[in-house]
Amino acid sequence: MIDVNQQKLKSIEIEILKLKKYFPGAKNAVLGEGSPKARLMFIGEAPGREEDLSGRPFIGRSGRLLTKLLEGIGVDKKDVYITSVVKFLPLKGTPSRKEIELCLPYLWKQIDIIKPKVICLLGNIALNVVIDKNLKISKVHGRPQEKGGITYFPCYHPAAAVRNANLIPILREDFRKLKMLVKRKKFS
Ligand code: URA
């Protein structure tokens, strides 16, 4: 049986698909995946080539690292919701301001529908767009930030750790803190 949140997510899907014309290099929309009632949500930057081809978030190299990090803290991917700020493959790797602005209203709608307790922001783009454009992930990673009744937890983007293995132990430690945070929220 399709639940109410799932239905609401489906209805914004139709609107998001209309944005495809602004992303000439993209084959598919990458909306998000996971539980529509997740207490924990992950927000990345934008799909890469593999995600674009499959229409699924975080299935490439950085996605495989994200899966490992989740397994490391005993969290099943199907119990969380994973998406990105931008829902299509950006024209030039890093999303432009316009590409971000086109997709952002739908990220807010996804958050509003799912109502997670904790949102893990993966990388600077998610951090800057969702919390504050002046924050730097290198300064605030692993430190929860409260805003509008949601606890945001910034982490390095797994793609950064794919490029620089020194970040892997930092990400592992931050995910351990994230697990403790989600556990505390369950009982508050
Ligand atoms: N990086 C992201 O930010 N999102 C994806 O879906 C894949 C890689």
Short mmCIF file of N, CA and C and ligand atoms in Angstrom, two decimals:
data_model
loop_
_atom_site.label_atom_id
_atom_site.label_comp_id
_atom_site.label_asym_id
_atom_site.label_seq_id
_atom_site.Cartn_x
_atom_site.Cartn_y
_atom_site.Cartn_z
N MET A 1 0.84 -1.20 0.00
CA MET A 1 0.00 0.00 0.00
C MET A 1 0.88 1.26 0.00
N ILE A 2 0.56 2.22 -0.87
CA ILE A 2 1.35 3.46 -0.93
C ILE A 2 0.94 4.36 0.23
N ASP A 3 1.90 4.85 1.02
CA ASP A 3 1.51 5.72 2.13
C ASP A 3 1.39 7.18 1.68
N VAL A 4 0.86 8.01 2.59
CA VAL A 4 0.54 9.39 2.23
C VAL A 4 1.80 10.15 1.80
N ASN A 5 2.87 9.99 2.56
CA ASN A 5 4.10 10.71 2.22
C ASN A 5 4.63 10.30 0.85
N GLN A 6 4.53 9.00 0.58
CA GLN A 6 4.97 8.49 -0.71
C GLN A 6 4.18 9.16 -1.84
N GLN A 7 2.89 9.29 -1.60
CA GLN A 7 2.02 9.93 -2.60
C GLN A 7 2.41 11.39 -2.81
N LYS A 8 2.68 12.08 -1.69
CA LYS A 8 3.06 13.50 -1.80
C LYS A 8 4.38 13.64 -2.55
N LEU A 9 5.33 12.74 -2.26
CA LEU A 9 6.62 12.79 -2.96
C LEU A 9 6.41 12.55 -4.46
N LYS A 10 5.52 11.63 -4.79
CA LYS A 10 5.21 11.35 -6.20
C LYS A 10 4.66 12.59 -6.89
N SER A 11 3.82 13.35 -6.17
CA SER A 11 3.18 14.50 -6.82
C SER A 11 4.20 15.61 -7.11
N ILE A 12 5.24 15.75 -6.27
CA ILE A 12 6.23 16.79 -6.62
C ILE A 12 7.17 16.29 -7.73
N GLU A 13 7.25 14.97 -7.87
CA GLU A 13 8.08 14.38 -8.92
C GLU A 13 7.67 14.94 -10.30
N ILE A 14 6.38 15.04 -10.50
CA ILE A 14 5.86 15.52 -11.80
C ILE A 14 6.36 16.94 -12.05
N GLU A 15 6.36 17.76 -10.98
CA GLU A 15 6.83 19.15 -11.13
C GLU A 15 8.33 19.18 -11.41
N ILE A 16 9.07 18.33 -10.70
CA ILE A 16 10.54 18.34 -10.88
C ILE A 16 10.90 17.95 -12.32
N LEU A 17 10.17 16.99 -12.86
CA LEU A 17 10.48 16.52 -14.23
C LEU A 17 10.39 17.65 -15.26
N LYS A 18 9.58 18.65 -14.95
CA LYS A 18 9.43 19.79 -15.88
C LYS A 18 10.71 20.63 -15.97
N LEU A 19 11.62 20.44 -14.99
CA LEU A 19 12.87 21.23 -14.99
C LEU A 19 13.92 20.66 -15.94
N LYS A 20 13.65 19.49 -16.48
CA LYS A 20 14.68 18.80 -17.27
C LYS A 20 15.23 19.67 -18.41
N LYS A 21 14.37 20.50 -18.98
CA LYS A 21 14.81 21.34 -20.11
C LYS A 21 15.95 22.31 -19.74
N TYR A 22 16.09 22.58 -18.45
CA TYR A 22 17.17 23.48 -18.01
C TYR A 22 18.50 22.73 -17.81
N PHE A 23 18.47 21.41 -17.99
CA PHE A 23 19.68 20.60 -17.77
C PHE A 23 19.95 19.79 -19.05
N PRO A 24 20.50 20.46 -20.08
CA PRO A 24 20.62 19.80 -21.39
C PRO A 24 21.49 18.55 -21.39
N GLY A 25 22.38 18.41 -20.40
CA GLY A 25 23.26 17.22 -20.40
C GLY A 25 22.65 16.04 -19.66
N ALA A 26 21.49 16.23 -19.06
CA ALA A 26 20.93 15.18 -18.18
C ALA A 26 20.03 14.21 -18.93
N LYS A 27 20.12 12.93 -18.54
CA LYS A 27 19.25 11.91 -19.13
C LYS A 27 18.01 11.68 -18.26
N ASN A 28 18.22 11.69 -16.95
CA ASN A 28 17.12 11.38 -16.02
C ASN A 28 17.13 12.33 -14.83
N ALA A 29 15.98 12.48 -14.21
CA ALA A 29 15.93 13.19 -12.92
C ALA A 29 16.38 12.21 -11.84
N VAL A 30 17.04 12.75 -10.82
CA VAL A 30 17.44 11.92 -9.67
C VAL A 30 16.78 12.56 -8.46
N LEU A 31 15.63 12.02 -8.09
CA LEU A 31 14.79 12.71 -7.11
C LEU A 31 15.20 12.44 -5.68
N GLY A 32 15.44 11.19 -5.39
CA GLY A 32 15.76 10.80 -4.02
C GLY A 32 15.24 9.40 -3.81
N GLU A 33 15.69 8.78 -2.74
CA GLU A 33 15.35 7.37 -2.53
C GLU A 33 15.39 7.05 -1.05
N GLY A 34 14.53 6.15 -0.64
CA GLY A 34 14.55 5.71 0.76
C GLY A 34 13.18 5.77 1.38
N SER A 35 13.16 5.84 2.70
CA SER A 35 11.89 5.84 3.41
C SER A 35 11.24 7.22 3.38
N PRO A 36 9.97 7.31 2.95
CA PRO A 36 9.28 8.61 2.96
C PRO A 36 8.96 9.09 4.37
N LYS A 37 9.23 8.22 5.37
CA LYS A 37 9.00 8.64 6.76
C LYS A 37 10.32 8.63 7.55
N ALA A 38 11.42 8.79 6.84
CA ALA A 38 12.73 8.67 7.48
C ALA A 38 12.92 9.70 8.60
N ARG A 39 13.54 9.29 9.69
CA ARG A 39 13.92 10.25 10.74
C ARG A 39 15.24 10.90 10.40
N LEU A 40 15.99 10.24 9.53
CA LEU A 40 17.30 10.75 9.12
C LEU A 40 17.34 10.89 7.60
N MET A 41 17.73 12.09 7.17
CA MET A 41 17.78 12.36 5.73
C MET A 41 19.21 12.81 5.37
N PHE A 42 19.65 12.48 4.19
CA PHE A 42 20.96 12.91 3.69
C PHE A 42 20.76 13.79 2.46
N ILE A 43 21.48 14.92 2.44
CA ILE A 43 21.40 15.81 1.28
C ILE A 43 22.80 16.00 0.70
N GLY A 44 22.97 15.58 -0.54
CA GLY A 44 24.24 15.77 -1.24
C GLY A 44 24.19 17.01 -2.12
N GLU A 45 25.03 17.01 -3.14
CA GLU A 45 25.17 18.19 -4.01
C GLU A 45 24.34 18.04 -5.29
N ALA A 46 24.71 17.10 -6.12
CA ALA A 46 24.03 16.89 -7.41
C ALA A 46 24.43 15.53 -7.94
N PRO A 47 23.57 14.92 -8.76
CA PRO A 47 23.93 13.62 -9.31
C PRO A 47 25.15 13.69 -10.21
N GLY A 48 25.89 12.59 -10.26
CA GLY A 48 26.99 12.45 -11.21
C GLY A 48 26.50 11.60 -12.39
N ARG A 49 27.44 11.18 -13.23
CA ARG A 49 27.08 10.44 -14.46
C ARG A 49 26.30 9.16 -14.17
N GLU A 50 26.80 8.38 -13.20
CA GLU A 50 26.13 7.08 -12.94
C GLU A 50 24.73 7.28 -12.42
N GLU A 51 24.58 8.28 -11.54
CA GLU A 51 23.26 8.57 -10.98
C GLU A 51 22.33 9.05 -12.10
N ASP A 52 22.89 9.87 -13.01
CA ASP A 52 22.10 10.39 -14.12
C ASP A 52 21.57 9.26 -15.00
N LEU A 53 22.42 8.27 -15.26
CA LEU A 53 22.00 7.16 -16.13
C LEU A 53 20.94 6.29 -15.49
N SER A 54 21.06 6.11 -14.18
CA SER A 54 20.14 5.18 -13.49
C SER A 54 18.93 5.89 -12.88
N GLY A 55 19.05 7.20 -12.67
CA GLY A 55 17.97 7.94 -11.98
C GLY A 55 17.97 7.71 -10.48
N ARG A 56 19.07 7.12 -9.96
CA ARG A 56 19.12 6.82 -8.50
C ARG A 56 20.26 7.59 -7.83
N PRO A 57 20.02 8.13 -6.63
CA PRO A 57 21.06 8.93 -5.97
C PRO A 57 22.18 8.05 -5.39
N PHE A 58 23.38 8.61 -5.39
CA PHE A 58 24.52 7.99 -4.70
C PHE A 58 24.71 6.51 -5.01
N ILE A 59 24.86 6.21 -6.29
CA ILE A 59 25.16 4.81 -6.65
C ILE A 59 26.56 4.68 -7.26
N GLY A 60 27.24 5.81 -7.48
CA GLY A 60 28.60 5.78 -8.04
C GLY A 60 29.62 5.58 -6.91
N ARG A 61 30.84 6.05 -7.16
CA ARG A 61 31.93 5.81 -6.18
C ARG A 61 31.62 6.42 -4.83
N SER A 62 31.15 7.69 -4.84
CA SER A 62 30.88 8.33 -3.55
C SER A 62 29.68 7.66 -2.87
N GLY A 63 28.76 7.15 -3.68
CA GLY A 63 27.61 6.45 -3.13
C GLY A 63 28.01 5.15 -2.44
N ARG A 64 29.00 4.47 -3.07
CA ARG A 64 29.45 3.21 -2.44
C ARG A 64 30.11 3.51 -1.10
N LEU A 65 30.83 4.63 -1.03
CA LEU A 65 31.42 5.00 0.26
C LEU A 65 30.33 5.37 1.26
N LEU A 66 29.32 6.09 0.81
CA LEU A 66 28.21 6.44 1.71
C LEU A 66 27.54 5.16 2.25
N THR A 67 27.33 4.18 1.38
CA THR A 67 26.72 2.91 1.82
C THR A 67 27.59 2.26 2.89
N LYS A 68 28.91 2.26 2.68
CA LYS A 68 29.83 1.66 3.66
C LYS A 68 29.77 2.40 4.99
N LEU A 69 29.72 3.73 4.92
CA LEU A 69 29.66 4.52 6.15
C LEU A 69 28.38 4.20 6.92
N LEU A 70 27.28 4.05 6.18
CA LEU A 70 26.01 3.71 6.83
C LEU A 70 26.08 2.31 7.44
N GLU A 71 26.64 1.38 6.69
CA GLU A 71 26.79 0.01 7.22
C GLU A 71 27.64 0.03 8.48
N GLY A 72 28.66 0.88 8.47
CA GLY A 72 29.57 0.99 9.63
C GLY A 72 28.88 1.42 10.91
N ILE A 73 27.76 2.14 10.77
CA ILE A 73 27.03 2.55 11.99
C ILE A 73 25.71 1.75 12.12
N GLY A 74 25.61 0.69 11.35
CA GLY A 74 24.45 -0.20 11.48
C GLY A 74 23.14 0.41 11.00
N VAL A 75 23.22 1.33 10.04
CA VAL A 75 21.99 1.95 9.52
C VAL A 75 21.69 1.38 8.14
N ASP A 76 20.45 0.95 7.96
CA ASP A 76 20.03 0.38 6.69
C ASP A 76 19.60 1.52 5.75
N LYS A 77 20.12 1.51 4.53
CA LYS A 77 19.81 2.58 3.56
C LYS A 77 18.31 2.77 3.36
N LYS A 78 17.56 1.67 3.47
CA LYS A 78 16.12 1.81 3.19
C LYS A 78 15.37 2.53 4.32
N ASP A 79 16.03 2.72 5.45
CA ASP A 79 15.38 3.43 6.57
C ASP A 79 15.66 4.93 6.58
N VAL A 80 16.54 5.39 5.69
CA VAL A 80 16.85 6.82 5.64
C VAL A 80 16.36 7.34 4.28
N TYR A 81 16.40 8.65 4.09
CA TYR A 81 16.06 9.20 2.77
C TYR A 81 17.29 9.92 2.24
N ILE A 82 17.65 9.63 1.00
CA ILE A 82 18.87 10.20 0.41
C ILE A 82 18.50 11.00 -0.85
N THR A 83 18.92 12.26 -0.86
CA THR A 83 18.67 13.08 -2.04
C THR A 83 19.83 14.06 -2.21
N SER A 84 19.70 14.98 -3.14
CA SER A 84 20.72 16.01 -3.36
C SER A 84 20.02 17.34 -3.58
N VAL A 85 20.75 18.43 -3.45
CA VAL A 85 20.17 19.76 -3.67
C VAL A 85 19.66 19.85 -5.11
N VAL A 86 20.51 19.48 -6.06
CA VAL A 86 20.16 19.55 -7.48
C VAL A 86 19.70 18.17 -7.94
N LYS A 87 18.62 18.14 -8.70
CA LYS A 87 18.00 16.85 -9.05
C LYS A 87 18.38 16.33 -10.44
N PHE A 88 19.26 17.05 -11.14
CA PHE A 88 19.69 16.62 -12.48
C PHE A 88 21.21 16.78 -12.57
N LEU A 89 21.80 16.06 -13.50
CA LEU A 89 23.25 16.22 -13.76
C LEU A 89 23.52 17.66 -14.18
N PRO A 90 24.34 18.39 -13.44
CA PRO A 90 24.62 19.78 -13.83
C PRO A 90 25.41 19.82 -15.14
N LEU A 91 25.29 20.93 -15.85
CA LEU A 91 25.97 21.05 -17.14
C LEU A 91 27.48 20.96 -16.97
N LYS A 92 28.00 21.59 -15.88
CA LYS A 92 29.47 21.62 -15.72
C LYS A 92 29.91 21.05 -14.38
N GLY A 93 29.66 19.85 -14.06
CA GLY A 93 30.14 19.25 -12.80
C GLY A 93 29.54 19.90 -11.56
N THR A 94 30.16 21.02 -11.15
CA THR A 94 29.63 21.74 -9.99
C THR A 94 28.38 22.51 -10.41
N PRO A 95 27.29 22.38 -9.63
CA PRO A 95 26.06 23.08 -10.05
C PRO A 95 26.20 24.60 -10.00
N SER A 96 25.57 25.26 -10.97
CA SER A 96 25.58 26.73 -11.01
C SER A 96 24.52 27.25 -10.03
N ARG A 97 24.60 28.57 -9.76
CA ARG A 97 23.61 29.22 -8.89
C ARG A 97 22.19 29.00 -9.45
N LYS A 98 22.07 29.15 -10.79
CA LYS A 98 20.75 29.00 -11.42
C LYS A 98 20.23 27.57 -11.25
N GLU A 99 21.11 26.58 -11.46
CA GLU A 99 20.70 25.18 -11.32
C GLU A 99 20.25 24.89 -9.89
N ILE A 100 20.96 25.49 -8.93
CA ILE A 100 20.58 25.30 -7.53
C ILE A 100 19.22 25.95 -7.27
N GLU A 101 19.07 27.17 -7.73
CA GLU A 101 17.81 27.91 -7.47
C GLU A 101 16.59 27.23 -8.09
N LEU A 102 16.79 26.61 -9.25
CA LEU A 102 15.67 25.91 -9.91
C LEU A 102 15.19 24.73 -9.06
N CYS A 103 16.13 24.04 -8.46
CA CYS A 103 15.78 22.78 -7.74
C CYS A 103 15.45 23.00 -6.27
N LEU A 104 15.94 24.08 -5.70
CA LEU A 104 15.83 24.27 -4.24
C LEU A 104 14.39 24.19 -3.70
N PRO A 105 13.40 24.79 -4.38
CA PRO A 105 12.04 24.71 -3.83
C PRO A 105 11.58 23.27 -3.60
N TYR A 106 12.09 22.35 -4.43
CA TYR A 106 11.65 20.95 -4.31
C TYR A 106 12.38 20.24 -3.17
N LEU A 107 13.57 20.72 -2.85
CA LEU A 107 14.25 20.17 -1.66
C LEU A 107 13.46 20.55 -0.41
N TRP A 108 13.03 21.83 -0.36
CA TRP A 108 12.23 22.27 0.81
C TRP A 108 10.95 21.44 0.90
N LYS A 109 10.33 21.16 -0.26
CA LYS A 109 9.09 20.36 -0.25
C LYS A 109 9.37 18.95 0.24
N GLN A 110 10.48 18.38 -0.19
CA GLN A 110 10.82 17.02 0.28
C GLN A 110 11.00 17.00 1.80
N ILE A 111 11.69 18.02 2.31
CA ILE A 111 11.92 18.09 3.77
C ILE A 111 10.58 18.24 4.48
N ASP A 112 9.72 19.08 3.92
CA ASP A 112 8.43 19.34 4.54
C ASP A 112 7.55 18.08 4.56
N ILE A 113 7.64 17.27 3.54
CA ILE A 113 6.83 16.05 3.48
C ILE A 113 7.40 14.99 4.44
N ILE A 114 8.69 14.78 4.37
CA ILE A 114 9.31 13.68 5.14
C ILE A 114 9.42 14.04 6.63
N LYS A 115 9.67 15.31 6.91
CA LYS A 115 9.84 15.79 8.28
C LYS A 115 10.86 14.97 9.08
N PRO A 116 12.08 14.90 8.60
CA PRO A 116 13.09 14.15 9.35
C PRO A 116 13.47 14.89 10.63
N LYS A 117 13.96 14.17 11.60
CA LYS A 117 14.43 14.81 12.85
C LYS A 117 15.84 15.36 12.64
N VAL A 118 16.62 14.59 11.87
CA VAL A 118 18.02 14.97 11.65
C VAL A 118 18.30 14.95 10.14
N ILE A 119 18.99 16.01 9.68
CA ILE A 119 19.38 16.04 8.27
C ILE A 119 20.91 16.16 8.19
N CYS A 120 21.51 15.19 7.55
CA CYS A 120 22.96 15.22 7.37
C CYS A 120 23.27 15.93 6.05
N LEU A 121 24.00 17.02 6.15
CA LEU A 121 24.35 17.82 4.97
C LEU A 121 25.72 17.39 4.48
N LEU A 122 25.76 16.84 3.28
CA LEU A 122 27.01 16.29 2.75
C LEU A 122 27.70 17.33 1.87
N GLY A 123 28.72 17.97 2.39
CA GLY A 123 29.51 18.91 1.60
C GLY A 123 29.06 20.35 1.69
N ASN A 124 29.89 21.21 1.10
CA ASN A 124 29.69 22.66 1.22
C ASN A 124 28.42 23.16 0.53
N ILE A 125 28.08 22.59 -0.61
CA ILE A 125 26.90 23.12 -1.33
C ILE A 125 25.65 22.93 -0.46
N ALA A 126 25.44 21.72 0.04
CA ALA A 126 24.26 21.47 0.89
C ALA A 126 24.32 22.35 2.14
N LEU A 127 25.50 22.44 2.75
CA LEU A 127 25.66 23.26 3.96
C LEU A 127 25.32 24.73 3.67
N ASN A 128 25.85 25.27 2.60
CA ASN A 128 25.68 26.70 2.29
C ASN A 128 24.25 27.03 1.87
N VAL A 129 23.64 26.13 1.13
CA VAL A 129 22.29 26.38 0.63
C VAL A 129 21.27 26.22 1.76
N VAL A 130 21.46 25.24 2.59
CA VAL A 130 20.45 24.92 3.61
C VAL A 130 20.64 25.74 4.88
N ILE A 131 21.88 25.97 5.31
CA ILE A 131 22.07 26.68 6.59
C ILE A 131 22.60 28.10 6.41
N ASP A 132 23.76 28.25 5.85
CA ASP A 132 24.38 29.57 5.82
C ASP A 132 25.48 29.57 4.76
N LYS A 133 25.41 30.54 3.88
CA LYS A 133 26.36 30.54 2.76
C LYS A 133 27.80 30.81 3.21
N ASN A 134 27.97 31.28 4.44
CA ASN A 134 29.33 31.59 4.88
C ASN A 134 30.03 30.47 5.65
N LEU A 135 29.31 29.38 5.93
CA LEU A 135 29.93 28.30 6.70
C LEU A 135 30.83 27.44 5.80
N LYS A 136 31.82 26.83 6.43
CA LYS A 136 32.72 25.94 5.67
C LYS A 136 32.67 24.56 6.32
N ILE A 137 32.55 23.54 5.48
CA ILE A 137 32.43 22.18 6.00
C ILE A 137 33.67 21.80 6.83
N SER A 138 34.83 22.32 6.43
CA SER A 138 36.06 21.98 7.16
C SER A 138 36.02 22.52 8.59
N LYS A 139 35.19 23.55 8.83
CA LYS A 139 35.11 24.16 10.18
C LYS A 139 33.97 23.56 11.02
N VAL A 140 32.88 23.17 10.36
CA VAL A 140 31.68 22.80 11.15
C VAL A 140 31.29 21.32 11.04
N HIS A 141 32.06 20.54 10.31
CA HIS A 141 31.67 19.12 10.17
C HIS A 141 31.61 18.45 11.55
N GLY A 142 30.64 17.58 11.70
CA GLY A 142 30.52 16.84 12.97
C GLY A 142 29.91 17.64 14.10
N ARG A 143 29.45 18.89 13.79
CA ARG A 143 28.85 19.72 14.85
C ARG A 143 27.41 20.04 14.50
N PRO A 144 26.45 19.50 15.29
CA PRO A 144 25.04 19.72 14.96
C PRO A 144 24.66 21.20 14.98
N GLN A 145 23.78 21.58 14.07
CA GLN A 145 23.28 22.97 13.99
C GLN A 145 21.76 22.91 14.04
N GLU A 146 21.16 23.67 14.92
CA GLU A 146 19.69 23.68 15.03
C GLU A 146 19.12 24.79 14.16
N LYS A 147 18.07 24.47 13.41
CA LYS A 147 17.40 25.52 12.63
C LYS A 147 15.97 25.06 12.34
N GLY A 148 15.00 25.89 12.71
CA GLY A 148 13.59 25.62 12.40
C GLY A 148 13.10 24.27 12.91
N GLY A 149 13.57 23.86 14.09
CA GLY A 149 13.08 22.60 14.67
C GLY A 149 13.73 21.35 14.09
N ILE A 150 14.69 21.55 13.21
CA ILE A 150 15.41 20.39 12.64
C ILE A 150 16.87 20.48 13.08
N THR A 151 17.46 19.34 13.37
CA THR A 151 18.89 19.33 13.67
C THR A 151 19.65 18.95 12.40
N TYR A 152 20.50 19.85 12.00
CA TYR A 152 21.33 19.61 10.81
C TYR A 152 22.71 19.14 11.26
N PHE A 153 23.24 18.17 10.54
CA PHE A 153 24.55 17.62 10.90
C PHE A 153 25.45 17.66 9.65
N PRO A 154 26.37 18.63 9.60
CA PRO A 154 27.24 18.74 8.42
C PRO A 154 28.36 17.69 8.42
N CYS A 155 28.63 17.13 7.27
CA CYS A 155 29.73 16.16 7.09
C CYS A 155 30.42 16.47 5.76
N TYR A 156 31.66 16.03 5.65
CA TYR A 156 32.30 16.11 4.34
C TYR A 156 31.48 15.30 3.33
N HIS A 157 31.49 15.74 2.07
CA HIS A 157 30.85 14.95 1.02
C HIS A 157 31.70 13.70 0.78
N PRO A 158 31.09 12.52 0.65
CA PRO A 158 31.90 11.32 0.39
C PRO A 158 32.80 11.46 -0.84
N ALA A 159 32.38 12.26 -1.83
CA ALA A 159 33.23 12.44 -3.03
C ALA A 159 34.57 13.08 -2.64
N ALA A 160 34.56 13.94 -1.62
CA ALA A 160 35.80 14.57 -1.17
C ALA A 160 36.72 13.51 -0.58
N ALA A 161 36.14 12.53 0.10
CA ALA A 161 36.93 11.46 0.72
C ALA A 161 37.40 10.44 -0.34
N VAL A 162 36.66 10.34 -1.45
CA VAL A 162 37.12 9.47 -2.54
C VAL A 162 38.39 10.09 -3.14
N ARG A 163 38.41 11.44 -3.19
CA ARG A 163 39.60 12.13 -3.74
C ARG A 163 40.74 12.20 -2.73
N ASN A 164 40.40 12.30 -1.44
CA ASN A 164 41.41 12.47 -0.41
C ASN A 164 41.13 11.49 0.75
N ALA A 165 41.87 10.38 0.75
CA ALA A 165 41.61 9.30 1.72
C ALA A 165 41.80 9.74 3.17
N ASN A 166 42.53 10.85 3.40
CA ASN A 166 42.70 11.34 4.78
C ASN A 166 41.37 11.71 5.42
N LEU A 167 40.37 11.97 4.57
CA LEU A 167 39.06 12.38 5.11
C LEU A 167 38.21 11.18 5.56
N ILE A 168 38.61 9.97 5.17
CA ILE A 168 37.78 8.80 5.50
C ILE A 168 37.64 8.59 7.01
N PRO A 169 38.74 8.61 7.78
CA PRO A 169 38.56 8.44 9.24
C PRO A 169 37.74 9.58 9.87
N ILE A 170 37.84 10.78 9.30
CA ILE A 170 37.05 11.91 9.82
C ILE A 170 35.56 11.65 9.56
N LEU A 171 35.26 11.18 8.35
CA LEU A 171 33.87 10.86 8.01
C LEU A 171 33.34 9.74 8.91
N ARG A 172 34.18 8.72 9.14
CA ARG A 172 33.75 7.59 10.00
C ARG A 172 33.40 8.09 11.40
N GLU A 173 34.26 8.97 11.93
CA GLU A 173 34.05 9.51 13.28
C GLU A 173 32.77 10.37 13.30
N ASP A 174 32.58 11.18 12.26
CA ASP A 174 31.37 12.02 12.20
C ASP A 174 30.11 11.15 12.10
N PHE A 175 30.19 10.05 11.35
CA PHE A 175 29.02 9.17 11.25
C PHE A 175 28.72 8.51 12.59
N ARG A 176 29.77 8.25 13.36
CA ARG A 176 29.55 7.67 14.70
C ARG A 176 28.78 8.70 15.56
N LYS A 177 29.19 9.96 15.46
CA LYS A 177 28.48 11.04 16.21
C LYS A 177 27.05 11.17 15.70
N LEU A 178 26.88 11.04 14.39
CA LEU A 178 25.55 11.16 13.79
C LEU A 178 24.63 10.07 14.35
N LYS A 179 25.19 8.87 14.48
CA LYS A 179 24.37 7.77 15.01
C LYS A 179 23.90 8.09 16.44
N MET A 180 24.82 8.60 17.26
CA MET A 180 24.47 8.95 18.66
C MET A 180 23.38 10.02 18.67
N LEU A 181 23.53 11.00 17.78
CA LEU A 181 22.56 12.10 17.70
C LEU A 181 21.17 11.57 17.35
N VAL A 182 21.09 10.70 16.36
CA VAL A 182 19.79 10.17 15.93
C VAL A 182 19.19 9.34 17.07
N LYS A 183 20.03 8.60 17.76
CA LYS A 183 19.57 7.79 18.89
C LYS A 183 18.95 8.67 19.98
N ARG A 184 19.66 9.78 20.30
CA ARG A 184 19.15 10.72 21.32
C ARG A 184 17.81 11.30 20.90
N LYS A 185 17.68 11.65 19.61
CA LYS A 185 16.44 12.27 19.10
C LYS A 185 15.25 11.31 19.20
N LYS A 186 15.53 10.02 19.13
CA LYS A 186 14.47 9.02 19.19
C LYS A 186 13.78 9.06 20.54
N PHE A 187 14.54 9.43 21.55
CA PHE A 187 13.97 9.38 22.90
C PHE A 187 13.60 10.76 23.43
N SER A 188 13.71 11.80 22.59
CA SER A 188 13.40 13.15 23.10
C SER A 188 12.03 13.61 22.61
N1 URA B 1 26.86 13.19 -5.31
C1 URA B 1 25.73 13.79 -4.88
O1 URA B 1 25.79 14.82 -4.24
N2 URA B 1 24.58 13.20 -5.18
C2 URA B 1 24.47 12.05 -5.84
O2 URA B 1 23.36 11.56 -6.06
C3 URA B 1 25.68 11.45 -6.26
C4 URA B 1 26.86 12.03 -5.99
#
